[in-house]
Structure formats: structure tokens, C-alpha cells
mmCIF file of C-alpha atoms and ligand atoms in Angstrom:
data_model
loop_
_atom_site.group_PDB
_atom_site.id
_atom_site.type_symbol
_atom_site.label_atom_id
_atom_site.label_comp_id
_atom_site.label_asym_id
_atom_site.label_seq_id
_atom_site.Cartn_x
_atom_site.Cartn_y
_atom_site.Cartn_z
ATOM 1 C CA UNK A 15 0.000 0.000 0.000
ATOM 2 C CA UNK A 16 1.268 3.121 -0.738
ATOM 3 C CA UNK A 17 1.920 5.707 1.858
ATOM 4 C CA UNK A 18 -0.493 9.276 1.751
ATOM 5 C CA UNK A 19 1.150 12.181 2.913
ATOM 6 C CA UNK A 20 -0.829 15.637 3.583
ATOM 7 C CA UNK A 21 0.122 18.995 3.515
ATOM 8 C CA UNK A 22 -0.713 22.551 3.536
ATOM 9 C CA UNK A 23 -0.455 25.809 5.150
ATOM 10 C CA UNK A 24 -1.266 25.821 8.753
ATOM 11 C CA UNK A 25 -5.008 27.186 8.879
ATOM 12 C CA UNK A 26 -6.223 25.308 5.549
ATOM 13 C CA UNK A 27 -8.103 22.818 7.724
ATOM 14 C CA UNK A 28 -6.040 19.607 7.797
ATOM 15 C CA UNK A 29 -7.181 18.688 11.010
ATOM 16 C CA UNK A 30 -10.522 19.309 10.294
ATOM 17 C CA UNK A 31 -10.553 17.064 6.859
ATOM 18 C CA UNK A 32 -8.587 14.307 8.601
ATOM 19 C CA UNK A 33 -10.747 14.261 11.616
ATOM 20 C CA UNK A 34 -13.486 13.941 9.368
ATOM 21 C CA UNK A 35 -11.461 11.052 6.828
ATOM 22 C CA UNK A 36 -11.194 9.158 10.497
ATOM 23 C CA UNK A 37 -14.876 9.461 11.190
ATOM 24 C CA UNK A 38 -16.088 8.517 7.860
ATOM 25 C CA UNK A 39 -13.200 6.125 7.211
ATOM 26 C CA UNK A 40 -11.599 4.522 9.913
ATOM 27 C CA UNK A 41 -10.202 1.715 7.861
ATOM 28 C CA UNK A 42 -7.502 4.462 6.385
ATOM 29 C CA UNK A 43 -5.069 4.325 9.405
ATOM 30 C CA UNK A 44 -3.790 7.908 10.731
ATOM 31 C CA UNK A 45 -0.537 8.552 12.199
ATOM 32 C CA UNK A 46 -0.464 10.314 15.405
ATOM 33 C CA UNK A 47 2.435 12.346 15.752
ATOM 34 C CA UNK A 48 4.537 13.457 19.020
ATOM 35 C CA UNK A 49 4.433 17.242 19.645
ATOM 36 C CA UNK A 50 6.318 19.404 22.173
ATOM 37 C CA UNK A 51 2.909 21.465 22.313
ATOM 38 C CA UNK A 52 0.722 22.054 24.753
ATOM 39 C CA UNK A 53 -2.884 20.279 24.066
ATOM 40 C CA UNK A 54 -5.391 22.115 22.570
ATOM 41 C CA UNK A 55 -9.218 22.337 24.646
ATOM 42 C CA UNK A 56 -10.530 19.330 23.934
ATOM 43 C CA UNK A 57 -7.499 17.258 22.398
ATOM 44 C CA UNK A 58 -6.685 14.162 23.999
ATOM 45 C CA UNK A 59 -3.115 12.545 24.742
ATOM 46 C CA UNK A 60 -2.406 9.850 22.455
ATOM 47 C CA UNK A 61 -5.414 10.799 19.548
ATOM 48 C CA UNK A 62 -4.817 13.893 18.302
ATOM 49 C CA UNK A 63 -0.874 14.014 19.017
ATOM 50 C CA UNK A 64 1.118 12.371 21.425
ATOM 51 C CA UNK A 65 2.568 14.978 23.842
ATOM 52 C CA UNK A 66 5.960 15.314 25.394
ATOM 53 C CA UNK A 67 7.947 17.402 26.525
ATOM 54 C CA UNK A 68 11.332 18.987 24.998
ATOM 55 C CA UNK A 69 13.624 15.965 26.970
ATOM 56 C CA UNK A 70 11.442 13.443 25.824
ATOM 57 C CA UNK A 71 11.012 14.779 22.273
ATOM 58 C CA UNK A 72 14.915 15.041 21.671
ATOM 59 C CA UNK A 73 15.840 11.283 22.941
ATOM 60 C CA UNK A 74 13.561 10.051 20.352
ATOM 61 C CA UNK A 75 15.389 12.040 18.080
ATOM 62 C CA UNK A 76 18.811 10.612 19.332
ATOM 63 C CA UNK A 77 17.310 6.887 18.882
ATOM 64 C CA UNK A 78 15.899 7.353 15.846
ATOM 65 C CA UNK A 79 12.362 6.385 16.597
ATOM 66 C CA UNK A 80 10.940 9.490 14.338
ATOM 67 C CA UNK A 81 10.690 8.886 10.868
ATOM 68 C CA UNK A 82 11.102 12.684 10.282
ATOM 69 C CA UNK A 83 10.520 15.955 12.380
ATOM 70 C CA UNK A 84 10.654 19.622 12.421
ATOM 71 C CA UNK A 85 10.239 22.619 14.383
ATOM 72 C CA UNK A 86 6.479 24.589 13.639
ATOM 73 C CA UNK A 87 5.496 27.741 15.105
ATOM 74 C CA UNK A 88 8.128 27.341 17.960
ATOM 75 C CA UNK A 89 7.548 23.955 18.861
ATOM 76 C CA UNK A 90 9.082 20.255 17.435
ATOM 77 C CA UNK A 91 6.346 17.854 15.807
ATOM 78 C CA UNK A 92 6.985 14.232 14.865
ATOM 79 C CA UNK A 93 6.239 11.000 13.447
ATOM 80 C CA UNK A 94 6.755 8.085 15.546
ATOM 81 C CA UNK A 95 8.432 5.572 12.628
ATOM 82 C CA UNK A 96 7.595 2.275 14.146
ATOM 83 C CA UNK A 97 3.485 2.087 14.113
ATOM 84 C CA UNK A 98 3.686 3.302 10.624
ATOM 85 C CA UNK A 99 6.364 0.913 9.388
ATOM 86 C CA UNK A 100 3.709 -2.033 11.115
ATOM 87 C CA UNK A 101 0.419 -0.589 9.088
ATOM 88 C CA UNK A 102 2.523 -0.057 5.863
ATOM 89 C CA UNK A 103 3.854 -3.820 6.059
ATOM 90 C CA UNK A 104 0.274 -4.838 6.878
ATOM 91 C CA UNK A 105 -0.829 -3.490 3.594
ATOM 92 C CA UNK A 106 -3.006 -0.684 5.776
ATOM 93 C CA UNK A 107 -3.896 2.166 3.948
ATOM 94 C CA UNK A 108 -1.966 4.944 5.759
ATOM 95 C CA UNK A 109 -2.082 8.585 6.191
ATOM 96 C CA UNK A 110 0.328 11.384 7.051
ATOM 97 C CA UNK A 111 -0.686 14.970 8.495
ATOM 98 C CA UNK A 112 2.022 16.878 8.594
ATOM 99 C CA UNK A 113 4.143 20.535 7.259
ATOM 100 C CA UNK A 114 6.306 21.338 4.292
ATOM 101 C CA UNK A 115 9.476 20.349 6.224
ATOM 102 C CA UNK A 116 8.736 16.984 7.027
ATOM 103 C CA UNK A 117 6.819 16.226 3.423
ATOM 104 C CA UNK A 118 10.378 16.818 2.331
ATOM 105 C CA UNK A 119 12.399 14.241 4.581
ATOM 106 C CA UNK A 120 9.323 11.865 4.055
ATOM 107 C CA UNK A 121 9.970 12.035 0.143
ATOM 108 C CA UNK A 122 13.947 11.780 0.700
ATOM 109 C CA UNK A 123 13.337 8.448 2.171
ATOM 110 C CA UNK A 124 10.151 6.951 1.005
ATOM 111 C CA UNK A 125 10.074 8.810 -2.479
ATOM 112 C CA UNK A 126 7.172 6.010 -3.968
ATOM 113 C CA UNK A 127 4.627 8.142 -1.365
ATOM 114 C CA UNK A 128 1.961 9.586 -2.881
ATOM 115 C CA UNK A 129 2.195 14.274 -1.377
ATOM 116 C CA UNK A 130 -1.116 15.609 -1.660
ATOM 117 C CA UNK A 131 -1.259 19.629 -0.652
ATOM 118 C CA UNK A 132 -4.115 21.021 0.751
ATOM 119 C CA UNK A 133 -4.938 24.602 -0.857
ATOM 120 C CA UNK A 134 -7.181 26.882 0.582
ATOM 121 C CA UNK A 135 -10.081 28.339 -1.897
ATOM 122 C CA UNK A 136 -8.001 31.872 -1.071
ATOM 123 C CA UNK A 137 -5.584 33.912 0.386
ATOM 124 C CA UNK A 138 -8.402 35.749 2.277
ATOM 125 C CA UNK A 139 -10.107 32.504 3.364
ATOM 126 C CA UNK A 140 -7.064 31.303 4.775
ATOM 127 C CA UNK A 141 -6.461 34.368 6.432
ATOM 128 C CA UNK A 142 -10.119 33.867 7.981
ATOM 129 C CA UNK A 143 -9.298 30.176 9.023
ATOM 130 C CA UNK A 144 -6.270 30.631 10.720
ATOM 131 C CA UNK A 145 -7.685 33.523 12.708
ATOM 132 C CA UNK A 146 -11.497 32.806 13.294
ATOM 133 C CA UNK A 147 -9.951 29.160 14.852
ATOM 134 C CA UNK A 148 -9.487 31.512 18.429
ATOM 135 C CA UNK A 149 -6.842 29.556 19.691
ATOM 136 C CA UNK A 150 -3.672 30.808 19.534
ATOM 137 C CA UNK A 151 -2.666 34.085 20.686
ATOM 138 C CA UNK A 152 -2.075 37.079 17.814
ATOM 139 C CA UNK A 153 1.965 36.866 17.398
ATOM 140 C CA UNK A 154 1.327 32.664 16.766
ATOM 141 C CA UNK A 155 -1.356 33.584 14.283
ATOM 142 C CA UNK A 156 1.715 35.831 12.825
ATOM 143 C CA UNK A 157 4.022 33.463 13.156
ATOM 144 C CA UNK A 158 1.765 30.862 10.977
ATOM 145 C CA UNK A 159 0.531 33.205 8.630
ATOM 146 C CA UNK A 160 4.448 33.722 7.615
ATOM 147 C CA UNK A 161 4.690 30.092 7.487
ATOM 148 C CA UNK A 162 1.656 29.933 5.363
ATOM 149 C CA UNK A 163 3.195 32.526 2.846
ATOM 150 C CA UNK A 164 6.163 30.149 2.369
ATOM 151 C CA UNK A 165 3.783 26.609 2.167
ATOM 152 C CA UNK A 166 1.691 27.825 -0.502
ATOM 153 C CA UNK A 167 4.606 28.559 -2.713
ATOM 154 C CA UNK A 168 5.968 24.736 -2.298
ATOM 155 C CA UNK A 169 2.205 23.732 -4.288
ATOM 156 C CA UNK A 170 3.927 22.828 -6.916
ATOM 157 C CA UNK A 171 5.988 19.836 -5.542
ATOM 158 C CA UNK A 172 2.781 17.642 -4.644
ATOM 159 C CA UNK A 173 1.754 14.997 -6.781
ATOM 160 C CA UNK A 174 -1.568 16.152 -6.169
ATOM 161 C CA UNK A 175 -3.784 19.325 -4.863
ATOM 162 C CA UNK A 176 -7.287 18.819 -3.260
ATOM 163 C CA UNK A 177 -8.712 22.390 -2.633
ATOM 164 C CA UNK A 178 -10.287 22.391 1.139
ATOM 165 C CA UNK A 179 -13.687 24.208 -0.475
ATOM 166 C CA UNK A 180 -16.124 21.951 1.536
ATOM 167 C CA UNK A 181 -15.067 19.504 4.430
ATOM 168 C CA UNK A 182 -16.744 16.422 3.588
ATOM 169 C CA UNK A 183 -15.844 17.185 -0.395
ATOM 170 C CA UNK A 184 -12.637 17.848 0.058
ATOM 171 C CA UNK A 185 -12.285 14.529 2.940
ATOM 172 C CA UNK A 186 -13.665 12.385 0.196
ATOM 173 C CA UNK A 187 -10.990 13.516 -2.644
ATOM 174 C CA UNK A 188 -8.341 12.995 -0.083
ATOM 175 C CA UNK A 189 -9.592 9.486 0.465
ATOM 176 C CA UNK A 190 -9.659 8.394 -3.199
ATOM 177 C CA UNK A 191 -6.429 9.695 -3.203
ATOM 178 C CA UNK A 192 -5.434 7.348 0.092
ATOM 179 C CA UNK A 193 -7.517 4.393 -1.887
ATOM 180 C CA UNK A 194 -6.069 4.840 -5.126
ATOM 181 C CA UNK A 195 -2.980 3.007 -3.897
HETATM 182 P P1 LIG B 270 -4.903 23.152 10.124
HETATM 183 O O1 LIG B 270 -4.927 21.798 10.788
HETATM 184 O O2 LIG B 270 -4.585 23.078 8.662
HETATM 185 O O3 LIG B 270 -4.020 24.146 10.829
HETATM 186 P P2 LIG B 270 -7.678 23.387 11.113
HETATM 187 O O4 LIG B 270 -8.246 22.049 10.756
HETATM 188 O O5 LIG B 270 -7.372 23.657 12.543
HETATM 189 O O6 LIG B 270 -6.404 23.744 10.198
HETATM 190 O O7 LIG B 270 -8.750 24.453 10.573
HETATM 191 C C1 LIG B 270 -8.566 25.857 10.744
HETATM 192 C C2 LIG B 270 -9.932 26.535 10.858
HETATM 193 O O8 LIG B 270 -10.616 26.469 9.592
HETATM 194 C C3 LIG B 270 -10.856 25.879 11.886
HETATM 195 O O9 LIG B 270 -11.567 26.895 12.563
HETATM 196 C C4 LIG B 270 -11.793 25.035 11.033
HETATM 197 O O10 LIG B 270 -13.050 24.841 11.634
HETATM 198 C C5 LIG B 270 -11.916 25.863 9.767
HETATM 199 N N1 LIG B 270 -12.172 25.071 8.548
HETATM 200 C C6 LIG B 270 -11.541 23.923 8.179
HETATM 201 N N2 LIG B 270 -12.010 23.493 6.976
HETATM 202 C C7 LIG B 270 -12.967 24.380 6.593
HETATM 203 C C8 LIG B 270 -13.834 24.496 5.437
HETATM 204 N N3 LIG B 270 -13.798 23.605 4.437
HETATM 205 N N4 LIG B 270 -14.665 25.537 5.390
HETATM 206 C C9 LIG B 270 -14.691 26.459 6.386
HETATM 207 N N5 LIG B 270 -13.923 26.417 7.504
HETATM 208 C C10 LIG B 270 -13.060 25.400 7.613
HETATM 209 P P1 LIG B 271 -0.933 22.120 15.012
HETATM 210 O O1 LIG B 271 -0.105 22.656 16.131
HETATM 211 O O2 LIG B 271 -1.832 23.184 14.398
HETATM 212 O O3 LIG B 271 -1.691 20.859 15.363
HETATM 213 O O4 LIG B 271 0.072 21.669 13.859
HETATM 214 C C1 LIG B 271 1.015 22.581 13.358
HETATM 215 C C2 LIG B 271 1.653 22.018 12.107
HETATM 216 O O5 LIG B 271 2.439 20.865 12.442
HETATM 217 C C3 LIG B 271 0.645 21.563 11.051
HETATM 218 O O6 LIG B 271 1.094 22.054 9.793
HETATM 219 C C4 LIG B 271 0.743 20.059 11.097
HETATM 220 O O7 LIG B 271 0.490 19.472 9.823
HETATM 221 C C5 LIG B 271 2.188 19.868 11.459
HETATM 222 N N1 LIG B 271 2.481 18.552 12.030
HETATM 223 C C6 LIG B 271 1.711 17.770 12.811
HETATM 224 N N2 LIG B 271 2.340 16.625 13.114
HETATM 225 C C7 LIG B 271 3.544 16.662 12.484
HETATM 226 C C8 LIG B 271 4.645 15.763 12.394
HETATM 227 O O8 LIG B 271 4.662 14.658 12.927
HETATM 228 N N3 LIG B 271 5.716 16.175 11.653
HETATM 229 C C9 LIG B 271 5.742 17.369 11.023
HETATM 230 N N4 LIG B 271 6.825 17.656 10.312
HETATM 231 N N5 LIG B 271 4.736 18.241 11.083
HETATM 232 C C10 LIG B 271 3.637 17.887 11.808
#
């Protein structure tokens, strides 16, 4: 089965659309990845991410237990290699959620994976995403938004581009995408 990876600029929604890929499809398997952030109101440890701290994040570095990993918005984000490596050999379709950075080292080492980008309808929309989500404070928002400027421009690398118009629309395309093998 071949690997999925998703990307796109922070705001776009692609937590929303996997969320709803799990709910609608929880045969595609999604990776949950090991942040240094702090949890988000109503995320759970061990579903949404798996959360450590700094010490904890940097000796799985050291062993090599992440796959890839980079720093976002101030703090490190990763993807545990092992539970992947399992579904993959299991012939599970699989399904990455994760920034620009990390798309790259995931195509440096598994370069058969199929990198789908997540595009927002607009600049403006995206804009309206990232700060109508109330969660982060205004210099974050900032922060992303300038990281957002520099992940649209990388488009052009994915194999393919499913525009986040509609949720469910745009969880389905992703999906075929996943299933298309
Ligand atoms: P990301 O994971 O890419 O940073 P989120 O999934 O957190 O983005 O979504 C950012 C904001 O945009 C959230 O408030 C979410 O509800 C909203 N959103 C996501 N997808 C859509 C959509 N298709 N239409 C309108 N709003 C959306
Ligand atoms: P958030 O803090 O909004 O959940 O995620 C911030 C960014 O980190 C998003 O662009 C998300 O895709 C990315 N991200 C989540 N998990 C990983 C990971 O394991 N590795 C990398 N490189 N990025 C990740």
C-alpha cells in the first residue's frame, strides 16, 4: 500500500478534513504524531498528538524512533516511525498529516509516497481560518501566517492538490487519493 502524505499551510483545515477522513473512514489508518505542544481544549493525549515534553522529544530524536521531524510555530512535531512501518507492512492504507518540512524528509526516504497539498479556496479565506480558529494568541497567528506565505509557494511539488472548499468534499478527494494506492 502506498503511503499518503498531507500537507498545507497551517489554517487550511487539515485537522478538520482528517478528523473527518477518520470518522467517515476509519479503515484508512492515521498517524499520530509526538508534539512538544501544549494540548489544545478538547485534544486528547495519544489521539490527536502524542505529547511530550522537549527531553522526551529530543531522545527520540537521538534513537531514531521518528521517521522525520521539524520545528512549527516554535515547537518540534513528529512521526513516531515504528506504528507506521507495522500498518505499511500490513498493507493498511496509511495517512500522514504533517508541514512542508517533514513532506520533504518523508519524500527523501520513502520517495514512492503519494504528497497531496491542501490549498485553501483563497488567500483571504485562509487568512479567515487561521484567525477565526481563536486559539492561539495574535503573534502565533503571525508566526503561521508567515509560514503559510512560504507553504503555498511549495504547491507545486505535490503529486496532487485537493482544494479544502467543503469539508466532507474535500475529505472524500483525499480518500480516493489514500484508496487509489
Ligand atoms: P490546520 O490543521 O490546517 O491548521 P484546522 O483544521 O485547525 O487547520 O482548521 C482551521 C480553521 O478552519 C478551523 O476553525 C476550522 O473549523 C476551519 N475550517 C476547516 N475546513 C474548513 C472548510 N472547508 N470551510 C470552512 N472552515 C473550515
Ligand atoms: P498544530 O499545532 O496546528 O496541530 O500543527 C502545526 C503544524 O504541524 C501543522 O502544519 C501540522 O500538519 C504539522 N504537524 C503535525 N504533526 C507533524 C509531524 O509529525 N511532523 C511534522 N513535520 N509536522 C507535523
Amino acid at each position: 500500500m502506498r503511503l499518503t502524505v498531507l500537507s498545507g499551510p497551517s489554517g487550511v483545515g487539515k485537522g478538520t478534513v482528517v478528523a473527518e477522513v477518520r470518522r467517515r473512514h476509519p479503515q484508512v489508518w492515521v498517524s499520530v504524531s509526538c508534539t512538544t505542544r501544549a494540548p489544545r481544549p478538547g485534544e486528547t493525549d495519544g489521539v490527536e498528538y502524542h505529547f511530550v515534553d522537549a527531553e522526551e522529544f529530543a531522545q527520540m530524536v537521538k534513537t531514531g524512533e521518528l521517521l522525520e521531524h521539524a520545528m512549527f510555530a516554535g515547537h518540534a512535531y513528529g512521526t513516531p516511525r515504528a506504528p507506521l512501518g507495522e500498518r505499511l507492512a500490513a498493507g493498511v492504507p496509511c495517512l500522514l498529516e504533517i508541514e512542508l518540512q517533514g513532506a520533504r524528509q518523508v519524500r527523501a526516504v520513502m520517495p514512492d509516497a503519494r504528497f497531496v497539498f491542501l490549498a485553501p479556496p483563497s488567500w483571504e479565506e485562509l487568512v479567515r481560518r487561521l484567525t477565526g480558529r481563536g486559539t492561539e494568541p495574535t503573534e502565533v497567528i503571525i508566526r503561521r501566517l508567515d509560514r503559510a506565505r512560504i507553504e503555498l509557494a511549495a504547491e507545486t511539488e505535490f503529486d496532487a492538490v485537493v482544494v479544502n472548499d467543503d469539508v466532507t468534499a474535500a475529505a472524500e478527494r483525499l480518500v480516493s487519493l489514500v484508496a487509489a494506492g
